[in-house]
Amino acid sequence: QVQLVESGGGVVQPGRSLRLSCAASGFSFSTHTMHWVRQSPGKGLEWVAVISYHGTDKYYADSVKGRFTISRDNSKNTLYLQMNTLKPEDTALYYCARDALVITGHHEFDYWGQGTLVTVSS
Amino acid sequence: SYELTQPPSVSVSPGQTANIACSGHELGNKYVCWYQQKPGQSPVLVIYQDNKRPSGIPERLSGSNSGNTATLTISGTQSMDEGDYYCQAWVSGVWVFGGGTKLTVL
C-alpha cells in the first residue's frame, strides 16, 4: 500500500535551517508529482511547494519562495524540503502529499503522510 | 491572490443533511476537491473533480460546483463524519485551500 513517511522535523532557532525528508513506498514514486503542505497549530492547510515527477519543475508558495527548496531523489524514492532562514511563522506540521495527476488527470492530493513537526523558536 | 472562503463551522443533527460551501471567483470554472481531517489525523481526499468519490468514500458524500460556489453535501450525517473539511482548487499553477469548516454532529 502507498506509504509516505516524513522525518527531519524538530525545534530550530529563527534564521537557522532544517531539511525534511519524505520516504515513499508502495507506488511508482518516479512517475508522480509530489507536494509539501503545512498546517500551523490549530490552523488550516497551506500548500508550500510542488516538484514534477522528473524533478525539473518546481513551484513555491509566496510565503516560502526564496527560502525553501524542494527536491527529490527518485533512486531513493525520497522527497526533500530544504528550509532556510526559518521564521517563527514557519512553525507547522509539514506533510508530504502525492499528486494524483497520472491517475485522475487532475491535481488533487490522493495520499498524505503523517507529518513532521517543525517548531521555530528562540 | 486567489482565495477560497468557507464558513468556520457547520452543525447538523444526526441523520440530517450537511452542506459545506466553498466560494471563490468563478470557482465553477475550476475543479474543486475536498478533504476530511479528523483530530490528530492527516487529511483524506473525499471528493475530487467536483463530484467524484475515491474508492472507500461513502456514497452519502457528494459534491457540486457551479458559479462561484462549490458545495460538499453529506446526507444522513453520522457522528463519524465530524471533523474539519477543506476545499481545494488549482489556480494558475498554485494550489489553494479554503480555510476549513468544522463539522459538528449534534
XYZ file of N, CA and C in Angstrom:
684
model
N 0.846 -1.183 0.000
C 0.000 0.000 0.000
C 0.885 1.236 0.000
N 0.290 2.339 -0.445
C 1.030 3.599 -0.509
C 1.379 4.068 0.896
N 2.630 4.413 1.080
C 3.079 4.983 2.351
C 3.978 6.169 2.088
N 3.752 7.216 2.860
C 4.597 8.408 2.849
C 4.986 8.687 4.295
N 6.280 8.689 4.568
C 6.759 8.854 5.936
C 7.727 10.027 5.996
N 7.275 11.092 6.659
C 8.101 12.292 6.804
C 9.021 12.172 8.012
N 10.136 12.875 7.934
C 11.074 12.931 9.055
C 11.895 14.209 8.940
N 12.634 14.520 9.992
C 13.533 15.658 9.958
C 13.049 16.879 10.720
N 11.831 16.835 11.225
C 11.326 17.964 11.982
C 12.022 18.112 13.320
N 11.779 19.242 13.962
C 12.376 19.491 15.269
C 12.253 20.939 15.653
N 12.962 21.301 16.719
C 12.966 22.680 17.198
C 14.226 23.364 16.676
N 14.041 24.528 16.083
C 15.165 25.252 15.484
C 15.000 26.734 15.768
N 16.120 27.427 15.905
C 16.072 28.864 16.172
C 15.761 29.646 14.896
N 15.168 30.795 15.054
C 14.915 31.644 13.873
C 16.210 31.934 13.134
N 16.108 31.901 11.805
C 17.272 32.156 10.973
C 18.074 30.932 10.605
N 17.817 29.826 11.299
C 18.551 28.597 11.024
C 17.871 27.788 9.928
N 18.467 26.628 9.625
C 17.976 25.783 8.532
C 17.573 24.409 9.034
N 16.777 23.736 8.210
C 16.324 22.378 8.515
C 15.996 21.692 7.199
N 16.251 20.392 7.118
C 15.869 19.653 5.922
C 14.910 18.534 6.285
N 13.772 18.536 5.639
C 12.779 17.489 5.834
C 12.915 16.438 4.743
N 12.563 15.213 5.085
C 12.550 14.115 4.118
C 11.193 13.437 4.131
N 10.856 12.835 3.017
C 9.623 12.055 2.913
C 9.949 10.782 2.139
N 9.929 9.656 2.826
C 10.219 8.373 2.202
C 8.940 7.763 1.661
N 8.949 7.450 0.374
C 7.759 6.922 -0.284
C 7.917 5.431 -0.578
N 6.820 4.713 -0.487
C 6.827 3.290 -0.827
C 5.434 2.862 -1.255
N 5.374 1.720 -1.936
C 4.087 1.168 -2.331
C 3.536 1.691 -3.641
N 4.304 2.524 -4.337
C 3.873 3.023 -5.642
C 5.108 3.456 -6.423
N 4.888 3.762 -7.689
C 5.986 4.188 -8.550
C 6.271 5.666 -8.308
N 7.179 5.932 -7.371
C 7.464 7.306 -6.950
C 7.901 8.182 -8.121
N 8.695 7.629 -9.013
C 9.294 8.435 -10.085
C 8.282 8.906 -11.128
N 7.052 8.454 -11.055
C 6.041 8.884 -12.019
C 5.059 9.900 -11.443
N 5.250 10.271 -10.172
C 4.286 11.152 -9.514
C 4.873 12.505 -9.150
N 4.143 13.561 -9.475
C 4.399 14.865 -8.904
C 4.152 14.785 -7.396
N 4.964 15.519 -6.626
C 4.852 15.475 -5.170
C 4.794 16.883 -4.588
N 4.182 16.992 -3.418
C 3.971 18.293 -2.776
C 4.388 18.257 -1.314
N 4.641 19.460 -0.791
C 4.693 19.701 0.653
C 3.542 20.639 1.008
N 2.856 20.290 2.070
C 1.743 21.084 2.602
C 1.979 21.234 4.104
N 1.684 22.399 4.648
C 1.900 22.575 6.088
C 0.626 23.028 6.779
N 0.623 22.823 8.081
C -0.532 23.189 8.907
C -0.026 23.715 10.231
N -0.178 25.018 10.435
C 0.211 25.618 11.703
C -0.713 25.103 12.801
N -0.235 25.074 14.043
C -1.042 24.520 15.135
C -2.421 25.162 15.224
N -3.443 24.345 15.143
C -4.806 24.828 15.251
C -5.324 25.584 14.038
N -4.558 25.584 12.971
C -4.924 26.348 11.767
C -5.217 25.436 10.589
N -5.448 26.059 9.439
C -5.791 25.309 8.243
C -4.577 24.852 7.450
N -4.869 24.257 6.293
C -3.828 23.729 5.422
C -3.277 24.823 4.510
N -1.975 24.790 4.287
C -1.326 25.743 3.389
C -0.394 24.968 2.459
N -0.625 25.074 1.173
C 0.276 24.458 0.207
C 1.616 25.190 0.244
N 2.722 24.422 0.175
C 4.055 25.001 0.310
C 4.835 24.943 -1.004
N 4.915 23.741 -1.593
C 5.769 23.581 -2.768
C 5.383 22.317 -3.525
N 5.748 22.301 -4.807
C 5.486 21.149 -5.674
C 6.717 20.884 -6.521
N 6.922 19.615 -6.849
C 8.006 19.227 -7.745
C 7.467 18.195 -8.730
N 7.822 18.355 -9.984
C 7.360 17.424 -11.013
C 8.011 16.060 -10.831
N 7.488 15.079 -11.548
C 7.960 13.710 -11.358
C 9.442 13.568 -11.688
N 9.919 14.365 -12.647
C 11.329 14.257 -13.049
C 12.224 15.225 -12.290
N 11.588 16.099 -11.489
C 12.370 16.996 -10.640
C 12.785 18.305 -11.272
N 12.421 18.532 -12.508
C 12.907 19.747 -13.166
C 11.987 20.944 -12.947
N 10.722 20.714 -12.706
C 9.768 21.804 -12.494
C 9.425 21.909 -11.009
N 9.601 23.118 -10.473
C 9.345 23.357 -9.062
C 8.617 24.678 -8.900
N 7.640 24.711 -8.011
C 6.904 25.938 -7.741
C 6.683 26.052 -6.235
N 6.589 27.324 -5.783
C 6.527 27.578 -4.352
C 5.427 28.564 -4.005
N 4.908 28.452 -2.801
C 4.031 29.482 -2.267
C 4.848 30.751 -2.037
N 4.216 31.897 -2.179
C 4.917 33.169 -1.999
C 5.554 33.264 -0.614
N 4.922 32.641 0.375
C 5.382 32.750 1.757
C 6.734 32.080 1.999
N 7.143 31.186 1.089
C 8.397 30.456 1.284
C 9.370 30.645 0.123
N 8.943 31.328 -0.910
C 9.771 31.487 -2.100
C 11.080 32.176 -1.744
N 12.179 31.603 -2.233
C 13.491 32.163 -1.943
C 14.125 31.633 -0.678
N 13.354 30.959 0.160
C 13.886 30.404 1.414
C 13.848 28.873 1.428
N 12.843 28.314 0.805
C 12.668 26.854 0.794
C 13.010 26.307 -0.591
N 13.547 25.079 -0.607
C 13.845 24.394 -1.859
C 13.328 22.962 -1.788
N 12.519 22.609 -2.750
C 12.008 21.244 -2.845
C 12.889 20.466 -3.818
N 13.123 19.204 -3.501
C 13.922 18.357 -4.382
C 13.494 16.903 -4.182
N 14.014 16.048 -5.018
C 13.681 14.636 -4.907
C 14.832 13.786 -5.424
N 14.886 12.564 -4.927
C 15.846 11.574 -5.402
C 15.028 10.335 -5.773
N 14.787 10.174 -7.052
C 13.935 9.056 -7.480
C 14.616 7.710 -7.278
N 15.939 7.697 -7.213
C 16.654 6.440 -6.962
C 16.457 5.975 -5.519
N 16.119 6.924 -4.638
C 15.904 6.607 -3.223
C 14.429 6.722 -2.828
N 13.568 7.020 -3.786
C 12.128 7.199 -3.501
C 11.906 8.193 -2.361
N 12.614 9.292 -2.422
C 12.559 10.250 -1.324
C 12.367 11.683 -1.823
N 11.515 12.395 -1.126
C 11.234 13.811 -1.373
C 11.878 14.616 -0.258
N 12.351 15.804 -0.594
C 13.011 16.653 0.404
C 12.427 18.062 0.410
N 12.620 18.735 1.553
C 12.326 20.147 1.640
C 13.438 20.799 2.456
N 14.270 21.570 1.791
C 15.316 22.326 2.467
C 14.740 23.671 2.882
N 14.753 23.934 4.165
C 14.165 25.157 4.691
C 15.264 26.025 5.295
N 15.478 27.180 4.706
C 16.496 28.112 5.183
C 15.855 29.369 5.748
N 16.626 30.112 6.506
C 16.167 31.380 7.088
C 14.787 31.217 7.709
N 14.659 30.242 8.570
C 13.360 29.923 9.153
C 12.849 31.051 10.046
N 11.535 31.209 10.024
C 10.856 32.238 10.805
C 9.876 31.580 11.771
N 9.513 32.255 12.843
C 8.519 31.673 13.760
C 7.222 31.284 13.053
N 6.839 32.029 12.054
C 5.597 31.718 11.331
C 5.704 30.478 10.448
N 6.891 29.898 10.350
C 7.052 28.622 9.641
C 6.735 27.433 10.551
N 6.489 27.704 11.811
C 6.130 26.636 12.746
C 4.855 25.948 12.274
N 4.953 24.637 12.040
C 3.815 23.906 11.492
C 4.132 22.419 11.430
N 3.081 21.653 11.210
C 3.217 20.245 10.853
C 3.348 20.192 9.333
N 4.421 19.605 8.859
C 4.682 19.557 7.432
C 4.339 18.168 6.891
N 3.443 18.160 5.912
C 3.023 16.919 5.269
C 3.625 16.831 3.865
N 4.003 15.645 3.453
C 4.203 15.417 2.029
C 2.936 14.748 1.495
N 2.656 15.032 0.240
C 1.426 14.524 -0.353
C 1.676 14.155 -1.815
N 1.017 13.095 -2.243
C 1.149 12.645 -3.620
C 0.099 13.308 -4.504
N 0.523 13.775 -5.659
C -0.385 14.354 -6.641
C -0.986 13.228 -7.474
N -2.296 13.295 -7.699
C -2.990 12.218 -8.399
C -3.033 12.402 -9.906
N -2.274 13.333 -10.448
C -2.383 13.695 -11.857
C -2.300 12.497 -12.797
N -1.355 11.598 -12.577
C -1.177 10.482 -13.510
C -2.309 9.463 -13.387
N -3.091 9.565 -12.334
C -4.185 8.615 -12.125
C -5.513 9.214 -12.550
N -5.789 10.420 -12.133
C -7.091 11.035 -12.387
C -7.046 12.095 -13.483
N -5.851 12.546 -13.823
C -5.731 13.617 -14.809
C -5.834 15.003 -14.201
N -5.953 15.064 -12.873
C -6.065 16.363 -12.212
C -5.240 16.371 -10.926
N -5.108 17.577 -10.356
C -4.105 17.787 -9.311
C -4.638 17.696 -7.905
N -5.399 16.680 -7.589
C -5.746 16.523 -6.185
C -4.666 15.705 -5.487
N -4.676 15.736 -4.152
C -3.677 15.030 -3.352
C -4.318 13.755 -2.809
N -3.935 12.611 -3.385
C -4.651 11.392 -3.033
C -4.052 10.618 -1.863
N -2.808 10.896 -1.500
C -2.208 10.279 -0.319
C -1.371 11.307 0.425
N -1.438 11.232 1.750
C -0.713 12.142 2.617
C 0.101 11.333 3.626
N 1.232 11.893 4.013
C 1.966 11.298 5.118
C 1.363 11.708 6.446
N 2.004 11.318 7.526
C 1.508 11.646 8.862
C 2.036 12.990 9.363
N 3.005 13.539 8.668
C 3.515 14.855 9.008
C 4.706 14.818 9.951
N 5.530 15.865 9.871
C 6.644 16.052 10.789
C 6.592 17.491 11.299
N 6.741 17.657 12.602
C 6.529 18.958 13.233
C 7.803 19.785 13.250
N 7.682 20.998 12.759
C 8.778 21.965 12.783
C 8.380 23.107 13.706
N 9.222 23.390 14.684
C 8.975 24.482 15.609
C 10.142 25.447 15.522
N 9.831 26.688 15.165
C 10.859 27.718 15.049
C 10.707 28.661 16.237
N 11.675 28.595 17.129
C 11.574 29.371 18.358
C 12.965 29.572 18.955
N 13.136 30.735 19.568
C 14.409 31.010 20.231
C 14.382 30.508 21.667
N -4.063 37.537 -4.883
C -4.021 36.087 -4.928
C -5.438 35.523 -4.758
N -5.624 34.332 -5.283
C -6.940 33.716 -5.270
C -7.275 33.205 -3.879
N -8.523 33.380 -3.481
C -8.955 32.943 -2.157
C -10.187 32.054 -2.251
N -10.220 31.047 -1.385
C -11.388 30.197 -1.222
C -11.932 30.433 0.185
N -13.230 30.714 0.261
C -13.849 31.062 1.540
C -14.828 29.983 1.984
N -14.651 29.512 3.207
C -15.547 28.527 3.801
C -16.086 29.059 5.120
N -17.297 28.635 5.519
C -17.776 29.001 6.853
C -16.928 28.283 7.899
N -16.623 28.934 9.013
C -15.782 28.286 10.029
C -16.410 27.026 10.613
N -17.724 27.015 10.715
C -18.368 25.865 11.344
C -19.745 25.607 10.760
N -20.114 24.346 10.787
C -21.449 23.895 10.392
C -21.890 22.847 11.406
N -23.109 22.961 11.868
C -23.664 21.980 12.797
C -24.854 21.274 12.156
N -24.998 20.011 12.461
C -26.087 19.227 11.872
C -26.513 18.156 12.871
N -27.767 17.805 12.834
C -28.270 16.718 13.679
C -28.005 15.383 12.989
N -27.806 14.336 13.767
C -27.586 13.013 13.165
C -28.721 12.650 12.210
N -28.355 12.123 11.047
C -29.346 11.717 10.062
C -29.771 12.816 9.109
N -29.425 14.058 9.436
C -29.789 15.165 8.563
C -28.696 15.405 7.520
N -28.970 16.362 6.637
C -28.021 16.688 5.568
C -27.200 17.906 5.921
N -25.891 17.781 5.733
C -24.980 18.898 5.966
C -24.461 19.406 4.631
N -24.481 20.710 4.479
C -23.927 21.343 3.289
C -22.802 22.272 3.699
N -21.652 22.072 3.107
C -20.481 22.913 3.396
C -20.107 23.631 2.112
N -20.149 24.949 2.162
C -19.898 25.758 0.975
C -18.447 26.217 0.902
N -18.017 26.429 -0.325
C -16.672 26.937 -0.608
C -16.825 27.928 -1.752
N -16.491 29.184 -1.515
C -16.724 30.183 -2.546
C -15.426 30.819 -3.025
N -15.414 31.128 -4.303
C -14.262 31.769 -4.926
C -14.666 32.319 -6.280
N -13.906 33.277 -6.775
C -14.237 33.930 -8.031
C -14.269 32.913 -9.189
N -15.422 32.809 -9.830
C -15.600 31.904 -10.972
C -15.100 30.495 -10.645
N -15.386 30.055 -9.432
C -14.919 28.743 -8.983
C -15.481 27.623 -9.848
N -16.669 27.841 -10.396
C -17.297 26.826 -11.239
C -16.496 26.493 -12.483
N -15.552 27.343 -12.835
C -14.693 27.088 -13.994
C -13.448 26.283 -13.641
N -13.328 25.932 -12.379
C -12.162 25.189 -11.920
C -12.632 23.884 -11.275
N -11.733 22.916 -11.207
C -12.059 21.691 -10.485
C -11.781 21.878 -8.993
N -12.699 21.393 -8.180
C -12.582 21.508 -6.730
C -12.524 20.112 -6.124
N -11.690 19.967 -5.113
C -11.692 18.728 -4.350
C -11.876 19.056 -2.865
N -12.197 18.058 -2.099
C -12.492 18.215 -0.680
C -11.701 17.180 0.127
N -11.223 17.625 1.281
C -10.508 16.756 2.203
C -11.209 16.774 3.550
N -11.219 15.612 4.189
C -11.702 15.493 5.556
C -10.497 15.285 6.460
N -10.471 16.003 7.578
C -9.400 15.800 8.543
C -9.999 15.644 9.931
N -9.745 14.507 10.529
C -10.188 14.274 11.900
C -9.062 14.635 12.858
N -9.398 14.943 14.109
C -8.372 15.387 15.076
C -7.202 14.423 15.161
N -6.008 14.978 15.042
C -4.800 14.184 15.168
C -4.470 13.330 13.966
N -5.223 13.478 12.880
C -5.003 12.656 11.691
C -4.652 13.519 10.481
N -4.100 12.869 9.467
C -3.795 13.556 8.218
C -5.066 13.722 7.394
N -5.079 14.701 6.506
C -6.246 14.874 5.629
C -6.466 13.651 4.740
N -7.728 13.442 4.391
C -8.124 12.356 3.499
C -8.958 12.947 2.369
N -8.620 12.607 1.147
C -9.383 13.066 -0.016
C -10.737 12.383 -0.017
N -11.824 13.171 -0.051
C -13.165 12.578 -0.048
C -13.947 12.877 -1.326
N -13.619 13.983 -1.987
C -14.249 14.332 -3.263
C -13.172 14.939 -4.155
N -13.131 14.540 -5.429
C -12.218 15.162 -6.382
C -12.950 15.473 -7.679
N -12.383 16.384 -8.441
C -13.010 16.812 -9.704
C -14.488 17.141 -9.493
N -14.726 17.950 -8.485
C -16.045 18.491 -8.129
C -16.982 17.471 -7.485
N -17.061 16.253 -8.050
C -18.125 15.355 -7.601
C -17.774 13.873 -7.652
N -16.513 13.548 -7.778
C -16.116 12.142 -7.817
C -15.645 11.694 -6.441
N -15.957 10.454 -6.114
C -15.538 9.902 -4.826
C -14.427 8.880 -5.012
N -13.346 9.004 -4.239
C -12.330 7.940 -4.248
C -12.940 6.645 -3.708
N -12.311 5.542 -4.028
C -12.805 4.275 -3.513
C -12.765 4.293 -1.984
N -13.817 3.748 -1.400
C -13.891 3.686 0.049
C -14.624 4.843 0.696
N -14.928 5.872 -0.075
C -15.679 7.013 0.461
C -17.175 6.735 0.285
N -17.968 6.873 1.354
C -19.399 6.535 1.272
C -20.150 7.381 0.246
N -21.178 6.792 -0.341
C -21.988 7.479 -1.358
C -22.743 8.675 -0.785
N -22.899 8.720 0.538
C -23.647 9.838 1.106
C -22.851 11.137 1.078
N -21.571 11.074 0.700
C -20.790 12.274 0.468
C -20.842 12.579 -1.022
N -21.217 13.815 -1.341
C -21.285 14.213 -2.735
C -20.840 15.654 -2.869
N -20.535 16.047 -4.103
C -20.063 17.403 -4.333
C -20.685 18.006 -5.571
N -20.709 19.318 -5.606
C -21.177 20.053 -6.768
C -20.377 21.343 -6.863
N -20.414 21.940 -8.048
C -19.634 23.166 -8.263
C -20.239 23.943 -9.412
N -20.667 25.163 -9.121
C -21.274 25.993 -10.155
C -21.162 27.453 -9.757
N -21.006 28.306 -10.760
C -20.919 29.730 -10.468
C -19.692 30.040 -9.629
N -19.922 30.609 -8.466
C -18.823 30.960 -7.576
C -18.741 30.069 -6.345
N -19.551 29.002 -6.323
C -19.637 28.191 -5.112
C -19.579 26.695 -5.398
N -18.716 26.020 -4.657
C -18.688 24.559 -4.627
C -19.293 24.123 -3.292
N -19.966 22.989 -3.310
C -20.637 22.521 -2.106
C -20.352 21.046 -1.865
N -19.977 20.745 -0.643
C -19.862 19.358 -0.194
C -21.135 19.033 0.566
N -21.818 17.984 0.154
C -23.055 17.582 0.800
C -22.873 16.218 1.455
N -23.245 16.138 2.703
C -23.193 14.871 3.430
C -24.622 14.530 3.838
N -25.154 13.482 3.237
C -26.523 13.050 3.517
C -26.515 12.020 4.636
N -27.579 12.041 5.444
C -27.648 11.078 6.537
C -26.412 11.152 7.424
N -26.086 12.361 7.849
C -24.841 12.594 8.587
C -24.739 11.712 9.826
N -23.542 11.162 10.030
C -23.269 10.315 11.186
C -22.185 10.945 12.045
N -22.072 10.480 13.275
C -21.056 11.042 14.179
C -19.654 10.863 13.607
N -19.442 9.815 12.828
C -18.125 9.586 12.240
C -17.766 10.641 11.194
N -18.731 11.438 10.775
C -18.467 12.483 9.786
C -17.908 13.758 10.420
N -17.909 13.817 11.745
C -17.358 15.004 12.417
C -15.893 15.181 12.061
N -15.525 16.441 11.874
C -14.139 16.748 11.565
C -14.057 18.068 10.822
N -12.880 18.351 10.337
C -12.655 19.556 9.552
C -12.650 19.191 8.073
N -13.266 20.044 7.275
C -13.336 19.818 5.834
C -12.726 21.015 5.111
N -11.862 20.704 4.162
C -11.167 21.731 3.388
C -11.457 21.556 1.902
N -11.819 22.652 1.256
C -11.896 22.620 -0.196
C -10.541 23.047 -0.756
N -10.310 22.662 -2.009
C -9.037 22.982 -2.650
C -9.270 23.137 -4.143
N -8.550 24.074 -4.734
C -8.586 24.244 -6.184
C -7.180 24.548 -6.671
N -6.936 24.219 -7.928
C -5.660 24.518 -8.573
C -5.889 25.731 -9.458
N -5.191 26.810 -9.150
C -5.439 28.083 -9.819
C -4.122 28.656 -10.325
N -3.970 28.667 -11.634
C -2.783 29.279 -12.247
C -1.485 28.760 -11.639
N -1.397 27.452 -11.507
C -0.168 26.840 -11.038
C 0.040 26.885 -9.539
N -0.961 27.336 -8.810
C -0.878 27.403 -7.352
C -2.023 26.594 -6.765
N -1.733 25.841 -5.733
C -2.755 25.051 -5.068
C -3.291 25.851 -3.883
N -4.598 26.093 -3.898
C -5.225 26.951 -2.904
C -6.196 26.142 -2.056
N -6.096 26.300 -0.738
C -7.026 25.661 0.182
C -7.982 26.698 0.758
N -9.194 26.268 1.008
C -10.090 27.070 1.813
C -9.645 27.033 3.266
N -10.219 27.901 4.077
C -9.814 27.998 5.470
C -10.282 26.853 6.350
N -11.172 26.041 5.811
C -11.645 24.881 6.570
C -12.959 25.141 7.285
N -13.763 24.092 7.388
C -15.043 24.141 8.086
C -15.104 23.002 9.084
N -15.396 23.343 10.319
C -15.537 22.312 11.349
C -16.978 21.825 11.357
N -17.165 20.554 11.048
C -18.490 19.956 11.054
C -18.744 19.293 12.397
N -19.816 19.733 13.037
C -20.224 19.150 14.318
C -21.559 18.442 14.140
N -21.620 17.210 14.597
C -22.864 16.440 14.551
C -23.426 16.429 15.965
N -24.497 17.176 16.151
C -25.044 17.372 17.497
C -25.929 16.220 17.946
